[in-house]
Coordinates of C-alpha atoms in Angstrom, one line a residue:
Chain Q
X1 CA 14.5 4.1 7.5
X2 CA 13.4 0.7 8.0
X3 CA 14.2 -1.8 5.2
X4 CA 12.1 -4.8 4.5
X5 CA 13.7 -7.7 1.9
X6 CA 11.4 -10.4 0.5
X7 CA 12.6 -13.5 -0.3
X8 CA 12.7 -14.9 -3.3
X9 CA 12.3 -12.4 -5.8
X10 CA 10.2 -15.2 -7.8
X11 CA 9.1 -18.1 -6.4
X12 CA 7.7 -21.3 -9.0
X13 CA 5.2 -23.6 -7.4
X14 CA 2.9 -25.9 -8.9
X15 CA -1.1 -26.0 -8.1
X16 CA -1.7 -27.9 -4.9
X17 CA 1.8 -27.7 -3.6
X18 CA 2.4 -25.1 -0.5
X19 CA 4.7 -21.7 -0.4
X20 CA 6.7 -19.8 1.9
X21 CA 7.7 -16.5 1.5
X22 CA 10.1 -14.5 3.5
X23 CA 10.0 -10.6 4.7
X24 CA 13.3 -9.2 6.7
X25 CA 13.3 -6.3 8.2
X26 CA 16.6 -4.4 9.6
X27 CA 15.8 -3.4 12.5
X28 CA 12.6 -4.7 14.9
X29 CA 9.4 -3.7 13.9
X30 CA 7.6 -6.0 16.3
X31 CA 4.3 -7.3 14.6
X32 CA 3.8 -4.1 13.3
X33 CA 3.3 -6.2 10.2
X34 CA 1.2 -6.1 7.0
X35 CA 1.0 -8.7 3.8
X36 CA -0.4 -7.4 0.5
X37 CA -2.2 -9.8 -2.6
X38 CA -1.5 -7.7 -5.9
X39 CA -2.4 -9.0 -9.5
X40 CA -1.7 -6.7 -12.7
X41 CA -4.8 -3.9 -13.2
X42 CA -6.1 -4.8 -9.5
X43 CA -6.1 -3.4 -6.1
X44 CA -3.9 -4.9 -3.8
X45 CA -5.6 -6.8 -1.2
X46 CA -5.0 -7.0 2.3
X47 CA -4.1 -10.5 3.5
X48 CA -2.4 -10.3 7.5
X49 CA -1.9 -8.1 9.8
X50 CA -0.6 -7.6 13.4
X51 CA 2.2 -10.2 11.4
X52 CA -0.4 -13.2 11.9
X53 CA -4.0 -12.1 11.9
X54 CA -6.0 -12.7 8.8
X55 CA -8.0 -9.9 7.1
X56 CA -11.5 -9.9 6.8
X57 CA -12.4 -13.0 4.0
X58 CA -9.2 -14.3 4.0
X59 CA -9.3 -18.0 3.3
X60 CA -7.6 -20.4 6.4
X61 CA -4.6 -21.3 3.7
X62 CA -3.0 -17.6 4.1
X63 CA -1.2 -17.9 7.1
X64 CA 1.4 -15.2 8.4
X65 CA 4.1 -15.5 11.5
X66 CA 6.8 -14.2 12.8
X67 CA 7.7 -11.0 15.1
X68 CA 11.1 -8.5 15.2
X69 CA 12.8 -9.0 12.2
X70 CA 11.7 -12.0 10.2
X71 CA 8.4 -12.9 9.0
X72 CA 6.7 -16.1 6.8
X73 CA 4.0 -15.6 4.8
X74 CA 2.6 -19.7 3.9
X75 CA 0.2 -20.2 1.5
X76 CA -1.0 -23.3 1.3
X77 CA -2.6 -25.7 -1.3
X78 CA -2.0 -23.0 -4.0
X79 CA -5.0 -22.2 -6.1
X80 CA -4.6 -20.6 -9.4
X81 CA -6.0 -17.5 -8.0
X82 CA -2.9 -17.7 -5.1
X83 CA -0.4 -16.7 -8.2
X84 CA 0.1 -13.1 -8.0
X85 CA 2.8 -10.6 -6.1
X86 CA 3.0 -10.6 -1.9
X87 CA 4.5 -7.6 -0.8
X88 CA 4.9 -7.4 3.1
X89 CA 4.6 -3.7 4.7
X90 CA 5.9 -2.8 7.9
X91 CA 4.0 0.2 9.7
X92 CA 5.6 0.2 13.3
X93 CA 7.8 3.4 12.0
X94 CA 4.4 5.1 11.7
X95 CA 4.3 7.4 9.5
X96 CA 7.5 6.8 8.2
X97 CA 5.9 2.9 6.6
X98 CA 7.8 0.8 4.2
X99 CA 7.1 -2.1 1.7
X100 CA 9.6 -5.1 0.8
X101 CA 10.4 -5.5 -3.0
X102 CA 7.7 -8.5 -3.3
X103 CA 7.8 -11.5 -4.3
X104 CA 6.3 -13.0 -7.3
X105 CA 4.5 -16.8 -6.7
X106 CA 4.4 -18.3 -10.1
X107 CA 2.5 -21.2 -12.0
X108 CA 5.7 -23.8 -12.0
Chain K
X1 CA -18.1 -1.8 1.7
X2 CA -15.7 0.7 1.0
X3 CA -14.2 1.2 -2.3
X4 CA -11.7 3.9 -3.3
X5 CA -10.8 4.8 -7.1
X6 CA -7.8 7.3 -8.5
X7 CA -8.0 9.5 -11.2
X8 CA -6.4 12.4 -12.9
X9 CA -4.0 12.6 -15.9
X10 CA -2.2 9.8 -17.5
X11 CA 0.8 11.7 -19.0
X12 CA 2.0 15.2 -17.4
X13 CA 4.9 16.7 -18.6
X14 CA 8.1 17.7 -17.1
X15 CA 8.0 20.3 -14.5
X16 CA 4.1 21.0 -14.3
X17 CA 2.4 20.1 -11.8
X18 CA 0.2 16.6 -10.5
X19 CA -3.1 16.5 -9.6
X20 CA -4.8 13.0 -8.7
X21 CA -8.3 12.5 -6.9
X22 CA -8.8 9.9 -4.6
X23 CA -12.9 9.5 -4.5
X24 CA -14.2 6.6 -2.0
X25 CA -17.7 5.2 -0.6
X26 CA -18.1 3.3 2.4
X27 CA -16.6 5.4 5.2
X28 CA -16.5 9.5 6.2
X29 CA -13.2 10.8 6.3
X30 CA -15.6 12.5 9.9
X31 CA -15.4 9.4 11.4
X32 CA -12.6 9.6 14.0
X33 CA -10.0 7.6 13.0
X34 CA -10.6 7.0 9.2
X35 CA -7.6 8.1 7.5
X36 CA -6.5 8.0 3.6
X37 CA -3.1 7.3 2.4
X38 CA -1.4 8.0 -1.2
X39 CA 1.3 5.0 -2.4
X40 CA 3.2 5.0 -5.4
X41 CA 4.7 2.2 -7.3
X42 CA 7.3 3.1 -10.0
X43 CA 7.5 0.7 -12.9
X44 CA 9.8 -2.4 -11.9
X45 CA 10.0 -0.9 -8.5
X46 CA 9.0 -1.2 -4.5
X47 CA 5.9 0.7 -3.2
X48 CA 6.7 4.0 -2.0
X49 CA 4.5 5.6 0.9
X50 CA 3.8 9.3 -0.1
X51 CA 1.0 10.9 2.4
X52 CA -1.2 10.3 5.2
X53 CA -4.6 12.5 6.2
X54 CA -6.7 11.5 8.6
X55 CA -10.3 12.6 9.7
X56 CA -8.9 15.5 12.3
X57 CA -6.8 17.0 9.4
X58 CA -3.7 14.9 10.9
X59 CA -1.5 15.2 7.5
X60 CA 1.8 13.1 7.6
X61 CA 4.1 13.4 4.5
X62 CA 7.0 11.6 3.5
X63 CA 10.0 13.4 4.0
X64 CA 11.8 13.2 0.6
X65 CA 9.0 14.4 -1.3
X66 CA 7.5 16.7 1.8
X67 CA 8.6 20.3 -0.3
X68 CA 6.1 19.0 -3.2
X69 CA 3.3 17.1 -2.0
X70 CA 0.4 18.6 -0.4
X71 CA -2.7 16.3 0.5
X72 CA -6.3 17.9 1.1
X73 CA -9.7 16.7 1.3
X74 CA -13.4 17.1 0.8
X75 CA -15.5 15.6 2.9
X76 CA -18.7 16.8 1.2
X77 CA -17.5 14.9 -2.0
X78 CA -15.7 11.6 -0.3
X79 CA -12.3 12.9 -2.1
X80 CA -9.1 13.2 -1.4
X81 CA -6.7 15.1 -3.3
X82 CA -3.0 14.7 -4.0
X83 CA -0.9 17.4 -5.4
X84 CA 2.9 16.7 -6.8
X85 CA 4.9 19.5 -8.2
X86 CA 7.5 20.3 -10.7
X87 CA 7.7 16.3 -11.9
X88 CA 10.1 14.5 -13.2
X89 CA 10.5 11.4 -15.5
X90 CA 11.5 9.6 -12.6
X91 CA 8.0 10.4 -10.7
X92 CA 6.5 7.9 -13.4
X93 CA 4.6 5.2 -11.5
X94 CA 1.0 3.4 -10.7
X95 CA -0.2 6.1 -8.1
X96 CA -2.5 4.5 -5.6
X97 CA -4.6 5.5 -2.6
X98 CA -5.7 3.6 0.5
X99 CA -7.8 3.3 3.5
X100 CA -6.2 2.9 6.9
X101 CA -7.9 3.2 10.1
X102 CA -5.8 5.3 13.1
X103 CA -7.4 3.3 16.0
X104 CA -7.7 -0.2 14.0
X105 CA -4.9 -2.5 14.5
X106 CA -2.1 -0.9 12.7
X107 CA -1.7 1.2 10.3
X108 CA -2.0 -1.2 7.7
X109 CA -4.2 -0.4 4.4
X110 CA -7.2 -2.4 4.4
X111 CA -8.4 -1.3 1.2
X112 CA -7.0 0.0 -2.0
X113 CA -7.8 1.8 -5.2
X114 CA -6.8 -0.1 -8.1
X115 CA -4.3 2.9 -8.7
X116 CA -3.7 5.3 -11.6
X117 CA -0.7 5.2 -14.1
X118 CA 0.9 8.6 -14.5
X119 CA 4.1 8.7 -16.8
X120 CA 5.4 11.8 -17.1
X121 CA 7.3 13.0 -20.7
X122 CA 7.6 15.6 -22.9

């Protein structure tokens, strides 16, 4: 099984101010690469794909990179709306997928 | 646009069996290469991938949970179904279910159900 960690578990950052959030996975997965939006009592929303390709109405300040083993999602200029839960999901084990743990982005 | 919503029981007790409904607009689960998948989320906890169908009756099943799990559809109603049996407390979790696309770029989930809260007790 393929095992993604997220890093930080919670991450504090004030309005304005950029993030960076880390996905490793344990073994290569290429850019077979997904990153997830989730606030409490939503759907999680799709942000990036293909590790670096932004989903349909994704604003320009989601950015995603990285390929094998260790991926960045950067969020810049936070917006109060940017504070929820990223989870990154690798699919290049098809079907056998996996998610990281996420990370929560906080107001600081 | 294509929407997808869960429902089915909020509290099921030990042993008996799941049964959740995935019901979507905005795509055929005839069109080659839609596909539905079934994630769950226990509280506290990572996302778990459960189940995949796809539009040729392609089903994919996670192999830890493969003996109880079955996925079905109905493409007359836009539903999928997810069954679960004999659960346990520890199958307590936000159930959700998702669209993928087989020939997109991955098999990522471009859209989700909001997902439904089952917590299972006596």
């Amino acid at each position: 099984e393929i095992v993604m960690t997220q890093s930080p578990a919670t991450l504090s950052v004030s309005p304005g101010e950029g993030a960076t959030l880390s996905c490793r996975a344990n073994q290569s997965v290429s850019n077979n690469l997904a990153w997830y939006q989730h606030k409490p009592g939503q759907a999680p929303r799709l942000l990036i794909f293909g590790a670096s390709t932004r989903a349909t109405g994704i604003p320009a300040r989601f950015s995603g990179s990285g390929s094998g083993t260790e991926f960045t999602l950067t969020v810049s200029r936070l917006q109060s709306e940017d504070f929820a839960v990223y989870y990154c999901h690798q699919y290049k084990s098809w079907p056998l997928i996996t998610f990281g743990q996420g990370t929560r982005l906080e107001i600081k | 646009q294509i929407t997808l919503r869960e429902s089915g029981p909020t509290v099921v007790k030990p042993t008996q069996t799941l049964t959740l409904t995935c019901t979507f607009s905005g795509f055929s689960l005839t069109t080659r290469g839609m596909g539905v998948g079934w994630i769950r989320q226990p509280p506290g906890k990572a996302l778990e991938w459960l189940t995949f169908i796809y539009w040729d009756d392609d089903l994919r099943y996670s192999p830890s949970l493969r003996s109880r799990i079955t996925i079905t559809k109905d493409t007359s109603k836009n539903q999928v179904v997810l069954e679960m049996t004999n659960m346990d407390p520890v199958d307590t979790a936000t159930y959700y279910c998702a669209h993928t696309n087989y020939y997109g770029s991955g098999h990522h989930f471009d859209y989700w159900g909001q997902g439904a809260l089952v917590t299972v007790s006596s």
